[in-house]
Amino acid sequence: MFSADEGDNSNHPQVGTNIGAQRVKNHYWRSAVCLYASAHAHHPEARKILLVNKMPPETIDGYDYRSLLDRFNVELVEFDSITRPPEGYHTGWNTQFIVIDALETLWRKVSPTSQVMLLDSDCLFVKPVDQEIIDRVKKLGVLQYTLWDADDISENGLTNYELAELGREYSDQVTTDVIKYAGGEIFFGDYKALESVIKEARRAYDISIKRNSKGLKKFNEEAHLLSYVYHLVGGKDYSANDLIKRIWTDRSLYCTVNGEENNLTIWHLPAEKKTSLRKMYQILGRGGDYFTDIEKCSVFFNVTATKLSLFKMYLRNQARRLVKVYRKLKS
């Protein structure tokens, strides 16, 4: 949980600019409590660490914040370092590479026998991580949440083709024409993989900063960088896609709910920070419990498929297919 200084105008689309404003930071603080409440409900035995650069407020919405963390056995651990690229590196958003600091800090805090999961604060566990997933981590080392099937979709300035093109410039170990885009909301791997990812991520970040100073194309954000790093360390595309999903729930703007979300273990709900996650925080603040019933979670967190949302998704997918066909014909 990175807490920006007052007046920091970095742009985070879900909460607006000026991420240093306390009202904006509180969206993340509230979400973090919900994440740890959900983790504690399904994995009370797991070690839970909240990484911070500043201590949380004493109270949010009138509820004792530290008492809530204590209730769910959450350890507060300060980052060992903070990595932020220079101003203007990529749009107005420059907190993206703090994930490297988070991984480095965790690596120093956990045992070599650990499996480590790092999540965005607006994620929730809706069921326990099953043994098959745990065994998969043992086998693969690290899991990868792949976001796009189409390789020509530009995400934060780069397509999957461009990720591979850059990867070949960063390292002669990269020979592929495509590197799949991996969502940055989750890292899940064993200690050895964590160590390898940190080493390659720090190296890739340093290269990116040098390229930026020369006006060259570079990895713009953490998911670009991690996608490249996962490729280097032998990650497997889609290996976390039955574990987690980035779910957009705003029916008026963009909705990706398809009715299959209850098969997942973790929901990432970026559009819910101001709404249902805030409501859940207040329920927890009043002494209530996190919902362990997945059907109740579906309704409360707006993860329910409607005919309208499914139709909109169908239209969007058809439009993407048409664009892909058009580009092939044009080339």
Tab-separated table of N, CA and C in Angstrom, residues 5 12 37 59 67 89 98 114 117 122 138 188 193 214 219 227 238 254 260 284 299 301:
chain	number	residue	atom	x	y	z
A	5	ASP	N	2.231	11.514	-1.085
A	5	ASP	CA	2.213	12.773	-0.346
A	5	ASP	C	1.064	13.654	-0.822
A	12	HIS	N	-4.679	8.073	-11.325
A	12	HIS	CA	-5.206	6.721	-11.174
A	12	HIS	C	-6.670	6.767	-11.596
A	37	ALA	N	-9.665	-9.266	5.308
A	37	ALA	CA	-10.812	-9.945	5.923
A	37	ALA	C	-11.185	-11.181	5.117
A	59	THR	N	-7.944	6.385	12.271
A	59	THR	CA	-9.339	6.017	12.012
A	59	THR	C	-9.704	6.365	10.572
A	67	SER	N	-7.072	-1.578	14.761
A	67	SER	CA	-7.827	-2.664	15.396
A	67	SER	C	-8.398	-3.614	14.354
A	89	TYR	N	7.417	9.929	-17.296
A	89	TYR	CA	7.846	8.629	-17.840
A	89	TYR	C	6.740	7.988	-18.674
A	98	ILE	N	6.455	0.205	-8.142
A	98	ILE	CA	6.619	-0.101	-6.720
A	98	ILE	C	6.411	-1.587	-6.460
A	114	SER	N	8.433	-20.786	1.504
A	114	SER	CA	7.132	-20.127	1.343
A	114	SER	C	6.659	-20.105	-0.108
A	117	MET	N	2.068	-14.764	-2.329
A	117	MET	CA	1.061	-14.138	-3.176
A	117	MET	C	1.009	-12.651	-2.850
A	122	ASP	N	-7.582	-4.017	-4.067
A	122	ASP	CA	-8.994	-4.176	-4.425
A	122	ASP	C	-9.313	-5.576	-4.948
A	138	LYS	N	4.071	-25.248	-7.194
A	138	LYS	CA	5.244	-26.098	-6.953
A	138	LYS	C	5.861	-26.578	-8.259
A	188	PHE	N	2.060	-14.755	-7.833
A	188	PHE	CA	1.909	-15.958	-7.018
A	188	PHE	C	2.993	-16.934	-7.442
A	193	ALA	N	11.326	-18.744	-7.496
A	193	ALA	CA	10.805	-17.943	-8.607
A	193	ALA	C	10.756	-16.467	-8.234
A	214	LYS	N	16.706	8.361	-23.396
A	214	LYS	CA	17.107	8.531	-24.796
A	214	LYS	C	15.905	8.682	-25.726
A	219	PHE	N	9.258	-0.395	-21.538
A	219	PHE	CA	8.110	-0.925	-20.806
A	219	PHE	C	7.511	0.218	-19.988
A	227	SER	N	5.333	-9.095	-17.645
A	227	SER	CA	5.060	-10.002	-18.761
A	227	SER	C	6.371	-10.478	-19.380
A	238	TYR	N	-1.622	-18.066	-19.071
A	238	TYR	CA	-2.949	-18.506	-18.606
A	238	TYR	C	-2.905	-19.416	-17.365
A	254	TYR	N	-18.475	-0.121	-18.407
A	254	TYR	CA	-17.735	-1.274	-18.930
A	254	TYR	C	-17.929	-2.433	-17.963
A	260	GLU	N	-19.459	-16.722	-15.014
A	260	GLU	CA	-18.569	-17.824	-14.641
A	260	GLU	C	-17.648	-17.458	-13.478
A	284	LEU	N	-17.463	-4.327	8.319
A	284	LEU	CA	-16.382	-4.859	9.151
A	284	LEU	C	-16.086	-3.919	10.314
A	299	VAL	N	-23.873	-10.912	-5.328
A	299	VAL	CA	-24.870	-9.837	-5.305
A	299	VAL	C	-24.275	-8.570	-4.694
A	301	PHE	N	-21.157	-7.522	-4.321
A	301	PHE	CA	-20.065	-6.877	-5.053
A	301	PHE	C	-20.374	-6.682	-6.541
